mmCIF file of N, CA and C in Angstrom:
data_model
loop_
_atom_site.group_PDB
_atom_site.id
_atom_site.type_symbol
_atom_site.label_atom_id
_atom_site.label_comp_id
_atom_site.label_asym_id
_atom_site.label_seq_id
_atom_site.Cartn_x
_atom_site.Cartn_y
_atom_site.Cartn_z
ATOM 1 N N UNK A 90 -5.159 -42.095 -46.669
ATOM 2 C CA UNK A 90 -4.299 -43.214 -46.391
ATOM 3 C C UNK A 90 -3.550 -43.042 -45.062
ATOM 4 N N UNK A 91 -3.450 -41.964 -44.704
ATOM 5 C CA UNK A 91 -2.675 -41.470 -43.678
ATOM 6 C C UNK A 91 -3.050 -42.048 -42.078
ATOM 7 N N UNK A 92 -4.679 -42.149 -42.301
ATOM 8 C CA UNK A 92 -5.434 -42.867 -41.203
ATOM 9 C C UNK A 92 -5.296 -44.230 -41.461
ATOM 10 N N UNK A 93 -5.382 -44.923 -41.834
ATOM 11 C CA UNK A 93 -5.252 -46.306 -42.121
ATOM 12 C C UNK A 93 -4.330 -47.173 -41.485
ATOM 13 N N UNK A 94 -4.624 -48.769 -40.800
ATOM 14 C CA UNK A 94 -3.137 -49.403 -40.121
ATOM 15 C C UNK A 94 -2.993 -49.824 -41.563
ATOM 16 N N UNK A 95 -1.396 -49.825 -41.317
ATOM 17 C CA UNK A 95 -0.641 -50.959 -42.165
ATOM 18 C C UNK A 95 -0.963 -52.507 -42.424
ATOM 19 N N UNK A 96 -0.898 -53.067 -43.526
ATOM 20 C CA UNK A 96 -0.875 -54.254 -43.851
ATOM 21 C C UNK A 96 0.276 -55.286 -43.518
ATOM 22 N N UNK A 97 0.618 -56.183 -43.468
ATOM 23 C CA UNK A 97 1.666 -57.017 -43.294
ATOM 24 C C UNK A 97 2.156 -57.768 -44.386
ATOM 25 N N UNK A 98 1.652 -57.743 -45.520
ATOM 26 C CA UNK A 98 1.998 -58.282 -47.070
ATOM 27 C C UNK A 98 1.167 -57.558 -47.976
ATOM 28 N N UNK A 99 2.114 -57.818 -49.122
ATOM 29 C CA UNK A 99 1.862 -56.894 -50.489
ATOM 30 C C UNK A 99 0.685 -56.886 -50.775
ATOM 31 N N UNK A 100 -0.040 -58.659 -50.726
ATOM 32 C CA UNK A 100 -1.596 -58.763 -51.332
ATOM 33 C C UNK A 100 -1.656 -59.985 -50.230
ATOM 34 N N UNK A 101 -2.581 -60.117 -50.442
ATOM 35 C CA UNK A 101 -3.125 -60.770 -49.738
ATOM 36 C C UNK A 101 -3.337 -62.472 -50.271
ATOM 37 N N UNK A 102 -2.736 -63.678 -49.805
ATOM 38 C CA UNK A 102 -2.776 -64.845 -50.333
ATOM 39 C C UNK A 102 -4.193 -65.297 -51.548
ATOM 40 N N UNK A 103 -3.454 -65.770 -52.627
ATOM 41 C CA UNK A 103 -4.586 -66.417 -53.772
ATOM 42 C C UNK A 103 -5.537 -65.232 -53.652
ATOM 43 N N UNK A 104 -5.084 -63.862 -53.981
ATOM 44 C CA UNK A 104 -6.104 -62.921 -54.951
ATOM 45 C C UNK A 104 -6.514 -62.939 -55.992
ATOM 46 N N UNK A 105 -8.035 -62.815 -55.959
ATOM 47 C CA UNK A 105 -8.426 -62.607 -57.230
ATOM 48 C C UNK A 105 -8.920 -60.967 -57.278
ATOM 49 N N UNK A 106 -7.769 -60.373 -58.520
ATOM 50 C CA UNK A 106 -8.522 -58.777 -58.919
ATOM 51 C C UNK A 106 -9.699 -58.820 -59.631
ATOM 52 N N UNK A 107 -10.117 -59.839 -60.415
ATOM 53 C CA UNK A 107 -11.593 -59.658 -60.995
ATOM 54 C C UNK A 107 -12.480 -61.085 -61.035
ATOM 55 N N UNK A 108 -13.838 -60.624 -61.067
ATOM 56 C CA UNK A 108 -14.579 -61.989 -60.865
ATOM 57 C C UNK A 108 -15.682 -61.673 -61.991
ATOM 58 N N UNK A 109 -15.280 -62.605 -62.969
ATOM 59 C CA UNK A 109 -15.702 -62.925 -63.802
ATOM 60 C C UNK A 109 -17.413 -63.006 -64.234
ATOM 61 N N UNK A 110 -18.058 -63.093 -62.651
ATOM 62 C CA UNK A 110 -19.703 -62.945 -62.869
ATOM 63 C C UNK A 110 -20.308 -61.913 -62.767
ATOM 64 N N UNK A 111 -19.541 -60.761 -61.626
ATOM 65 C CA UNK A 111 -19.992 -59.531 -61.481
ATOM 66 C C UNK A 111 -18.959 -58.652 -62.385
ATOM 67 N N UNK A 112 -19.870 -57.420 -62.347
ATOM 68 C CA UNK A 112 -19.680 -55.886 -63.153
ATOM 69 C C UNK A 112 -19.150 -55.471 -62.158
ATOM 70 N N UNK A 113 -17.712 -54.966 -62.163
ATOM 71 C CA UNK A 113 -17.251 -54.110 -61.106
ATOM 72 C C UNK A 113 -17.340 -52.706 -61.810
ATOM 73 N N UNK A 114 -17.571 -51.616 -60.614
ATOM 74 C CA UNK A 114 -17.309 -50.394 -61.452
ATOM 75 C C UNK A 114 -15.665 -49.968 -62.026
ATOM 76 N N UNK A 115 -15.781 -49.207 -63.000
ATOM 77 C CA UNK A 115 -14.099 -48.552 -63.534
ATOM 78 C C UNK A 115 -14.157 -47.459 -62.997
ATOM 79 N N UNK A 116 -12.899 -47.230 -62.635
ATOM 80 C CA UNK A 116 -12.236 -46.061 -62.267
ATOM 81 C C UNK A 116 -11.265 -45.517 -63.064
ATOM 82 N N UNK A 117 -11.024 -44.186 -62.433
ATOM 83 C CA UNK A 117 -9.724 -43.440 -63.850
ATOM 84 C C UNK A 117 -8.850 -43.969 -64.004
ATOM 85 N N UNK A 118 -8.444 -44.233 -64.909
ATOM 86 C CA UNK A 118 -7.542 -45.194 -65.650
ATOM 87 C C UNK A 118 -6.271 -43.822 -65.284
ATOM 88 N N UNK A 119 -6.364 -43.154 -65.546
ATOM 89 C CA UNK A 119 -4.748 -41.827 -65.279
ATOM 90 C C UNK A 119 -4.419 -42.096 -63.801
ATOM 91 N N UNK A 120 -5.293 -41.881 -62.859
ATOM 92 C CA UNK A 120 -5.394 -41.949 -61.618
ATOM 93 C C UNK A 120 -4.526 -43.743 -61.550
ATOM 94 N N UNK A 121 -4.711 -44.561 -61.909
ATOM 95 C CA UNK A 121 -4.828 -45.922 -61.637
ATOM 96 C C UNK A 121 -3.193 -45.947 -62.128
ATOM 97 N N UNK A 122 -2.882 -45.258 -63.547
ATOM 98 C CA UNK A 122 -1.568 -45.432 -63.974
ATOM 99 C C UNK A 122 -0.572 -44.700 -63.599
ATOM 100 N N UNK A 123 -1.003 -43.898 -62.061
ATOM 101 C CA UNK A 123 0.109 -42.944 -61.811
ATOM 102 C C UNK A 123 0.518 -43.732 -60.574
ATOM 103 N N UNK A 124 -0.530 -44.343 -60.140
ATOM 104 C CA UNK A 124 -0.036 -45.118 -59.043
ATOM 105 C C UNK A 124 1.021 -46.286 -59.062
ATOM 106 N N UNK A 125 0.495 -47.101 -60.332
ATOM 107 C CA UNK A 125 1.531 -47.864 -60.907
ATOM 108 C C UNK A 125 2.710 -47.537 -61.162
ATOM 109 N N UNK A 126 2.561 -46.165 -61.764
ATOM 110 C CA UNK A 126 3.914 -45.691 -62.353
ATOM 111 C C UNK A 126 4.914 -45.191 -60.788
ATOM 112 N N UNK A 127 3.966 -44.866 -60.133
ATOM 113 C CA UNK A 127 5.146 -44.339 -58.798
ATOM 114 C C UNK A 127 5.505 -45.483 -58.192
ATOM 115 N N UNK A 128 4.758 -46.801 -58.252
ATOM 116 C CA UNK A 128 5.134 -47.970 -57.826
ATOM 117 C C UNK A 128 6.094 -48.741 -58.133
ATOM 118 N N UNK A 129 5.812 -48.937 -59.652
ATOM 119 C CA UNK A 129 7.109 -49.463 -60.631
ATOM 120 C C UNK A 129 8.189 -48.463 -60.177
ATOM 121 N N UNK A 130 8.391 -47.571 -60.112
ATOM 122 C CA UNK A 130 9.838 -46.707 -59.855
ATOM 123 C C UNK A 130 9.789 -47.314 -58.179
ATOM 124 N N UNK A 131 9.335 -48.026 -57.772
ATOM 125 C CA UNK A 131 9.734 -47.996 -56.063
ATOM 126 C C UNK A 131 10.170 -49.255 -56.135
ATOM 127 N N UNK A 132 9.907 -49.911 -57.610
ATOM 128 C CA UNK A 132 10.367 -51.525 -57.138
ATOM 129 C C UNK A 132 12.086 -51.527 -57.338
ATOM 130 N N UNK A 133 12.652 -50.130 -57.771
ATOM 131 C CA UNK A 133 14.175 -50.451 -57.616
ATOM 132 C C UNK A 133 14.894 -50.713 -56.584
ATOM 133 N N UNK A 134 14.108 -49.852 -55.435
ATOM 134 C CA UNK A 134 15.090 -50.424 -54.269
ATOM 135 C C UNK A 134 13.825 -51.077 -53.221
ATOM 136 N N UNK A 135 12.904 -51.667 -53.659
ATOM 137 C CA UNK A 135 11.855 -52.368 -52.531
ATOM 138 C C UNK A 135 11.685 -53.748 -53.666
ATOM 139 N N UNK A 136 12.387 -54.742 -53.733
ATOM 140 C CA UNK A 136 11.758 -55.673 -54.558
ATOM 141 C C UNK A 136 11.154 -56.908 -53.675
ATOM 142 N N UNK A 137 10.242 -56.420 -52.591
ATOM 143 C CA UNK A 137 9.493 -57.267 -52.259
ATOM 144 C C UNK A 137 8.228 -57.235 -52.638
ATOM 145 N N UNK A 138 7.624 -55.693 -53.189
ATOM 146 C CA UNK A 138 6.643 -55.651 -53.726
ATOM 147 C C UNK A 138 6.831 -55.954 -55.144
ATOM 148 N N UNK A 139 7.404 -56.506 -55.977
ATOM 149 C CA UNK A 139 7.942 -56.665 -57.491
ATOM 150 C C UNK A 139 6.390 -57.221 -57.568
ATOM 151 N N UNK A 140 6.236 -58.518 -57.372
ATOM 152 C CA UNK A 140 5.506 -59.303 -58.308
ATOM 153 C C UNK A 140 3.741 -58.916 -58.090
ATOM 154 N N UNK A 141 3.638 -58.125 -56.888
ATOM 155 C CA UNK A 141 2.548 -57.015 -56.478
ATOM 156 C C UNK A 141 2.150 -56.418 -57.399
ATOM 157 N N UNK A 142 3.061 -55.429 -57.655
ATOM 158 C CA UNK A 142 2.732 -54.006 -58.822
ATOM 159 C C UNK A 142 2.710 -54.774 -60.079
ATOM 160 N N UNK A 143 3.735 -55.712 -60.334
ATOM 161 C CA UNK A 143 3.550 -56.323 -61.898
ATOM 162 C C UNK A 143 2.199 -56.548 -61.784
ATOM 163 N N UNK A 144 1.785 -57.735 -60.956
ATOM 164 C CA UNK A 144 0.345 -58.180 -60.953
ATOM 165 C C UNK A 144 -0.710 -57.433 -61.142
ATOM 166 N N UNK A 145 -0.505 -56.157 -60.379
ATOM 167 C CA UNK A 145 -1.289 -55.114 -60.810
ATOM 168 C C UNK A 145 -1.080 -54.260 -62.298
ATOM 169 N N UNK A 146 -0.209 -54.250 -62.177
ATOM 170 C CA UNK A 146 -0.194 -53.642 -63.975
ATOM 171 C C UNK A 146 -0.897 -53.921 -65.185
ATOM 172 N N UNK A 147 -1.083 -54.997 -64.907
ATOM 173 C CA UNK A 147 -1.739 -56.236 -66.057
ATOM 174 C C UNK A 147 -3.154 -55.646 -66.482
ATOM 175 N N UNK A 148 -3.347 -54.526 -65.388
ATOM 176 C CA UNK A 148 -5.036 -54.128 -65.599
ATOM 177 C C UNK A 148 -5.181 -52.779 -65.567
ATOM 178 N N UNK A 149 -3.883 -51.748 -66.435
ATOM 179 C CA UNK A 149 -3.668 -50.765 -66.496
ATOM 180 C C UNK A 149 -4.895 -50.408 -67.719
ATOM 181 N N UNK A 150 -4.796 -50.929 -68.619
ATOM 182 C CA UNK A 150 -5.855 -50.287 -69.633
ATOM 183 C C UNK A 150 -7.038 -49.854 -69.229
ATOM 184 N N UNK A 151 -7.772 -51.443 -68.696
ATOM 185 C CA UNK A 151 -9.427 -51.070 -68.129
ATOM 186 C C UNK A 151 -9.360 -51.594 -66.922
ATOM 187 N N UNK A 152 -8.637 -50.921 -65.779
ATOM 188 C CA UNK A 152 -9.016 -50.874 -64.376
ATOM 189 C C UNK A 152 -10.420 -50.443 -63.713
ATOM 190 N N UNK A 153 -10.290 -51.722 -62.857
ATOM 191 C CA UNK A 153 -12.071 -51.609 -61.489
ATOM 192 C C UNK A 153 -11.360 -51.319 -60.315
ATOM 193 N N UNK A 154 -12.633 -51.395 -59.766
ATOM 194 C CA UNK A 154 -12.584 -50.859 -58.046
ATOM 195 C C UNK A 154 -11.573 -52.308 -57.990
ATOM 196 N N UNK A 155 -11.857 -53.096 -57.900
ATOM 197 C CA UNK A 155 -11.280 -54.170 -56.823
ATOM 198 C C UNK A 155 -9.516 -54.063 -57.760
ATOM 199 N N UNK A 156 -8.905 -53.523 -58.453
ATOM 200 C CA UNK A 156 -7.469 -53.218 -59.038
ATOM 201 C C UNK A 156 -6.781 -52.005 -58.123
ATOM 202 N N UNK A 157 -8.392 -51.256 -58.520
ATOM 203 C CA UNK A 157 -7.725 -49.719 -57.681
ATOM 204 C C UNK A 157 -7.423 -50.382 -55.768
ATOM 205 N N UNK A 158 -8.206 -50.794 -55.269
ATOM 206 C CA UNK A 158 -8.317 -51.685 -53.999
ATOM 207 C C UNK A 158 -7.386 -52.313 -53.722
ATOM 208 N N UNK A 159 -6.423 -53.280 -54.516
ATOM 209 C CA UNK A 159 -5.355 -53.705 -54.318
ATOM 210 C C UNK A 159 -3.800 -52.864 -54.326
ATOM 211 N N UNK A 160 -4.195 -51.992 -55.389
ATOM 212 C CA UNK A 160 -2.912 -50.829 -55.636
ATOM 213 C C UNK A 160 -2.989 -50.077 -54.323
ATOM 214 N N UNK A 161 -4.002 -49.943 -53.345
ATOM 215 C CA UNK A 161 -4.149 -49.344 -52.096
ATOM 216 C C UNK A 161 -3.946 -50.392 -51.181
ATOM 217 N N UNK A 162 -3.959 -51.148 -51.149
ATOM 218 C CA UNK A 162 -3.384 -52.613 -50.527
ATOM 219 C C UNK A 162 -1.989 -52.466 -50.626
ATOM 220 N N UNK A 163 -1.425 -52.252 -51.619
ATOM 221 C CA UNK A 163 0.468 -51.993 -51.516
ATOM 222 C C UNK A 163 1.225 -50.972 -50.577
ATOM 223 N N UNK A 164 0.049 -50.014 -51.115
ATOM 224 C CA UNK A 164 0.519 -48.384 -50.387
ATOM 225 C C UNK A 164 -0.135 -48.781 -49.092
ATOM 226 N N UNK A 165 -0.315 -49.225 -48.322
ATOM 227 C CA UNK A 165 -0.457 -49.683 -46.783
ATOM 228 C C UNK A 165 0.153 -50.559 -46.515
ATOM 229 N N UNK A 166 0.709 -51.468 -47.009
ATOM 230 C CA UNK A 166 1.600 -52.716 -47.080
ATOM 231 C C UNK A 166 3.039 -51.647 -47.108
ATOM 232 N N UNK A 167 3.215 -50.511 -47.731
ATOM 233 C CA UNK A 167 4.397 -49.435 -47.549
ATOM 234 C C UNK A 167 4.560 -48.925 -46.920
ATOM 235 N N UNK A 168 3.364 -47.985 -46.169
ATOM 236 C CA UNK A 168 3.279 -47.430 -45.026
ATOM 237 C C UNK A 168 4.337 -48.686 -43.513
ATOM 238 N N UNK A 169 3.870 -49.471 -43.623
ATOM 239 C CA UNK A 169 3.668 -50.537 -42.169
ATOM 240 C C UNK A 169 5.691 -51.018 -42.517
ATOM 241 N N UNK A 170 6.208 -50.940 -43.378
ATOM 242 C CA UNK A 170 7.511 -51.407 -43.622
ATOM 243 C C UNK A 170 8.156 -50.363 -44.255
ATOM 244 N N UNK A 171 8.646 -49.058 -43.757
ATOM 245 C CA UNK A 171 8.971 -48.339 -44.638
ATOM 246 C C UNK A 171 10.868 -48.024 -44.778
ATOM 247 N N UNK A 172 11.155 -49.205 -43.526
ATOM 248 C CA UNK A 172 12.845 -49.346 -43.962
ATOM 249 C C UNK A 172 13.120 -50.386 -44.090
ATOM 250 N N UNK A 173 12.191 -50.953 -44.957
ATOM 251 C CA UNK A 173 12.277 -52.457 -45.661
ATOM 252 C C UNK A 173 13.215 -52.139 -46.901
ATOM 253 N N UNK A 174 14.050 -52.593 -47.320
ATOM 254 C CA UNK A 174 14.375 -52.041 -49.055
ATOM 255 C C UNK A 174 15.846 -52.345 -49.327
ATOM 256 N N UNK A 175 16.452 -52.329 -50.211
ATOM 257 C CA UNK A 175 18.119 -51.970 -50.672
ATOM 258 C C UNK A 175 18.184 -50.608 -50.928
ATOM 259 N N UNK A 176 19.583 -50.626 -50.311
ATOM 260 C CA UNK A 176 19.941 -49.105 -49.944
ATOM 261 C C UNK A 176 21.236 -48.712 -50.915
ATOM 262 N N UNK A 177 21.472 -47.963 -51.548
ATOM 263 C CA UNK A 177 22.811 -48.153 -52.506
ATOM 264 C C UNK A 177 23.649 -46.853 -52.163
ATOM 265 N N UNK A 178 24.815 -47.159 -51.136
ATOM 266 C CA UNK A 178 25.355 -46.130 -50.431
ATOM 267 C C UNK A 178 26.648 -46.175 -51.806
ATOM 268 N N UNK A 179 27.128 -44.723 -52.095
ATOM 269 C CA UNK A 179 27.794 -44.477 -52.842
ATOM 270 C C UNK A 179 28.722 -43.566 -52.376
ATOM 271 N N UNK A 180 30.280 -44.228 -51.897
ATOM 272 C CA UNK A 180 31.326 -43.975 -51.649
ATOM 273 C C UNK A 180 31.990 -43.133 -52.551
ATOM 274 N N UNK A 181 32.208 -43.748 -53.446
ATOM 275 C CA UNK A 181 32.864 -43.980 -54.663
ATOM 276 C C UNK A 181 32.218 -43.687 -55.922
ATOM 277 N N UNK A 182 33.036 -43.549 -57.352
ATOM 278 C CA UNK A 182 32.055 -43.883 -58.355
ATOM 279 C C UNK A 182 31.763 -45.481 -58.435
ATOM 280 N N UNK A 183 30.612 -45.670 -59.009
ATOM 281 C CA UNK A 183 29.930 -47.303 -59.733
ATOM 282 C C UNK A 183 30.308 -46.979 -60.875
ATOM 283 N N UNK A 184 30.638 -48.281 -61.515
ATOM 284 C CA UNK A 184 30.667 -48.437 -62.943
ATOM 285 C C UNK A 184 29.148 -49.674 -63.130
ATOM 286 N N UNK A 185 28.387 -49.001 -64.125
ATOM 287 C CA UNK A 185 27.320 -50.612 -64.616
ATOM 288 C C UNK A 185 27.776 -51.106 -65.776
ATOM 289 N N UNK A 186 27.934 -52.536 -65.505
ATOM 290 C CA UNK A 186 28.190 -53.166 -66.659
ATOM 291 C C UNK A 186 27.052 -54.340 -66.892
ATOM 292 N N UNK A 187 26.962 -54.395 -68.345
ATOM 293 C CA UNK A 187 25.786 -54.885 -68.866
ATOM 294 C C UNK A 187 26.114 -56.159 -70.138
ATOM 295 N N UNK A 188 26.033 -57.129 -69.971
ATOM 296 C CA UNK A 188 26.198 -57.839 -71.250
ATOM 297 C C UNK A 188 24.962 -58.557 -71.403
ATOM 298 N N UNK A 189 24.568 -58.742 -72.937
ATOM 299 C CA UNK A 189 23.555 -59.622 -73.476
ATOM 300 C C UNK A 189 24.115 -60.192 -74.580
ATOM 301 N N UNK A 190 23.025 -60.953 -74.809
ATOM 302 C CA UNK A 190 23.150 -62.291 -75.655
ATOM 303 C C UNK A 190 21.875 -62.455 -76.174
ATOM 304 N N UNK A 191 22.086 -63.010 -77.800
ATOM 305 C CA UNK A 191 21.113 -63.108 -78.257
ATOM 306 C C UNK A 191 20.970 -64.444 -79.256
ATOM 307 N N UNK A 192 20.284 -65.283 -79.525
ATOM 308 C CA UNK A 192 20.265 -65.530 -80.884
ATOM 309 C C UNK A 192 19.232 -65.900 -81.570
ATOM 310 N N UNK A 193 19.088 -65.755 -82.684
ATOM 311 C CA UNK A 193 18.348 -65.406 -83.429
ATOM 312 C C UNK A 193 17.775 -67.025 -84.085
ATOM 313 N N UNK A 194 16.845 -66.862 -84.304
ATOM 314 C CA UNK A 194 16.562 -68.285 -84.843
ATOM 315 C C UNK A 194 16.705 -69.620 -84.141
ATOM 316 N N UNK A 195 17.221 -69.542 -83.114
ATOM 317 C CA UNK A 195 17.600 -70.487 -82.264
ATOM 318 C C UNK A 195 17.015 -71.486 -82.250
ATOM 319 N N UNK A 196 15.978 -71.672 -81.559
ATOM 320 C CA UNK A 196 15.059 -72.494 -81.019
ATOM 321 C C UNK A 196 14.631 -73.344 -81.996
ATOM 322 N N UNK A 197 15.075 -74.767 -81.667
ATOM 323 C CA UNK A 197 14.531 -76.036 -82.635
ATOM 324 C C UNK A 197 13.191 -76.218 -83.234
ATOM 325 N N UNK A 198 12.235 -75.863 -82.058
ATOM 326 C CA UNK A 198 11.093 -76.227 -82.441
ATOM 327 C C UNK A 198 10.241 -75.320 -83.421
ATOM 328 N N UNK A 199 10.394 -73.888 -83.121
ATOM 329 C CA UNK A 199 9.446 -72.766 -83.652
ATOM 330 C C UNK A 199 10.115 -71.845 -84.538
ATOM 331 N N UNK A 200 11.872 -71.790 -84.253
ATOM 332 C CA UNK A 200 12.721 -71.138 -84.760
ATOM 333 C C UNK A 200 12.311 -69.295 -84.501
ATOM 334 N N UNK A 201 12.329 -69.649 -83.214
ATOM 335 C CA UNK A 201 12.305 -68.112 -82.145
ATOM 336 C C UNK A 201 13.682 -67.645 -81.802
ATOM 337 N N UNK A 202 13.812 -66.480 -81.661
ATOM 338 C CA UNK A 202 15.005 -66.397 -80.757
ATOM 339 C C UNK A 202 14.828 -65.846 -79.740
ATOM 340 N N UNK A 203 16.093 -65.995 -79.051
ATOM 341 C CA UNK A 203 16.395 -65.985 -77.856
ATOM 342 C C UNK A 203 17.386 -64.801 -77.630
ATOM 343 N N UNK A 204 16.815 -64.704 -76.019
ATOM 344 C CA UNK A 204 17.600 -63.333 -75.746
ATOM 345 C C UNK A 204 18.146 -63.598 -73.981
ATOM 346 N N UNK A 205 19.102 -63.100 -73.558
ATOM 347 C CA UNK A 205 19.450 -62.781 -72.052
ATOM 348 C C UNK A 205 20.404 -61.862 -71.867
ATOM 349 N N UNK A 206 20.477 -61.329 -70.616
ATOM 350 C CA UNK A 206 21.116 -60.500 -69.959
ATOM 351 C C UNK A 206 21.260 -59.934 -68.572
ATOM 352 N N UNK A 207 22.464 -59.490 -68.442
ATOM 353 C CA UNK A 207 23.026 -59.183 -67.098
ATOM 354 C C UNK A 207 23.310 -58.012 -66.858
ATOM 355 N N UNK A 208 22.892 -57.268 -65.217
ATOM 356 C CA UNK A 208 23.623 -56.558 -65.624
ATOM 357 C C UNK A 208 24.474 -56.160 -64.087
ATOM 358 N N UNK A 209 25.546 -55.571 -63.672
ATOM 359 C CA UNK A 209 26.068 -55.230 -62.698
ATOM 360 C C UNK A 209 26.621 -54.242 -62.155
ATOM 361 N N UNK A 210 26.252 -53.888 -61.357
ATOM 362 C CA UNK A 210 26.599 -52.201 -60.405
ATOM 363 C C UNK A 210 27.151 -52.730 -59.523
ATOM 364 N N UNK A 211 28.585 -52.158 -60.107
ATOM 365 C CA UNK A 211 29.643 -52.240 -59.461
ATOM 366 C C UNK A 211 30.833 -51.292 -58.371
ATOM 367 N N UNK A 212 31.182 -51.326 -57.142
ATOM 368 C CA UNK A 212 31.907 -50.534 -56.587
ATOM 369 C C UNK A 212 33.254 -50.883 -56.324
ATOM 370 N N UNK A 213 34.207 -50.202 -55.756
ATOM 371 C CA UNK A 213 35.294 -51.177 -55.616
ATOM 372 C C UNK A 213 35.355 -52.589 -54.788
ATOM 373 N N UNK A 214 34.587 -51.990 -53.611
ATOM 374 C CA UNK A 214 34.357 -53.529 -52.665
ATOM 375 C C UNK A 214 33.240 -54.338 -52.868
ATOM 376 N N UNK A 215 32.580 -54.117 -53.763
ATOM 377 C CA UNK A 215 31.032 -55.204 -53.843
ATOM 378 C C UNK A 215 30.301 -54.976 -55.273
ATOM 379 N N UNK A 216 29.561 -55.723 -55.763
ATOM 380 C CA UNK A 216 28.806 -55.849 -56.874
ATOM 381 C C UNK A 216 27.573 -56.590 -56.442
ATOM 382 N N UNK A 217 26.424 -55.539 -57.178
ATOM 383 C CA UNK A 217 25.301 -56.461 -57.015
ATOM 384 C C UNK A 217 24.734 -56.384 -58.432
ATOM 385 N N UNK A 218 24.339 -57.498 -58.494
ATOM 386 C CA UNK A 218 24.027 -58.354 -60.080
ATOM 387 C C UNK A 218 22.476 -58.498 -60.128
ATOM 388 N N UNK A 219 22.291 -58.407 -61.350
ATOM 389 C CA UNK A 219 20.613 -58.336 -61.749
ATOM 390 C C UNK A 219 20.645 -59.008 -62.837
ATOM 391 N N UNK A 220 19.983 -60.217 -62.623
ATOM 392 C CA UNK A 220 19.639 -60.755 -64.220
ATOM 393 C C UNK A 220 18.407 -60.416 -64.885
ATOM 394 N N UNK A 221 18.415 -60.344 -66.053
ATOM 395 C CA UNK A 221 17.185 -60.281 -66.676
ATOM 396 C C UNK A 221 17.031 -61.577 -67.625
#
């Protein structure tokens, strides 16, 4: 990877990871889920690749070449931006505060419930908020 130029976006517009007429070959699925896994831990402070790695995740069980191909598509898309990101300088202590909500049965139609939550890392001069 080290030889390689950088990319300029996560994936590349209207990807498709699999095509439905051809047999792609599989690759190691451990290999495939470590990449993910070091990825998902990078989307805390890079959430421009978020919906990248999710997208890729989706094909953690039985990953092909063209999954593994895109997960190498990110990591060059990282290389080319690598002080892209949120930075969380810590002065001070943070306090996180977290509230959810739930209810149960809610929903008129199906009688699902429902769930949300917040959560916030907080310093004395600033808070940044994450919904879920």
């Amino acid at each position: 990877m080290e030889d390689n130029l950088p990319y300029e976006t996560s994936l590349p517009t209207n990807h498709k990871l699999l095509d439905e007429k051809e047999k792609d070959p599989e690759v190691d699925p451990s290999v495939y889920r470590a990449m993910i896994g070091s990825l998902t831990y990078l989307t805390a402070s890079r959430p421009d690749i978020m919906f990248s790695v999710c997208f890729c995740a989706r094909y953690q069980a039985n990953p092909k070449k063209p999954h593994l191909k895109a997960v190498k598509w990110i990591f060059r898309y990282l290389k080319g931006e690598p002080k892209l990101g949120l930075w969380y300088l810590v002065v001070g202590g943070l306090d996180l505060i977290a509230y959810e909500d739930a209810d149960f049965g809610a929903c008129p139609i199906n009688r699902k419930s429902t769930s949300g939550g917040i959560l916030a890392l907080q310093e004395a001069a600033c808070c940044v908020v994450i919904h879920l």
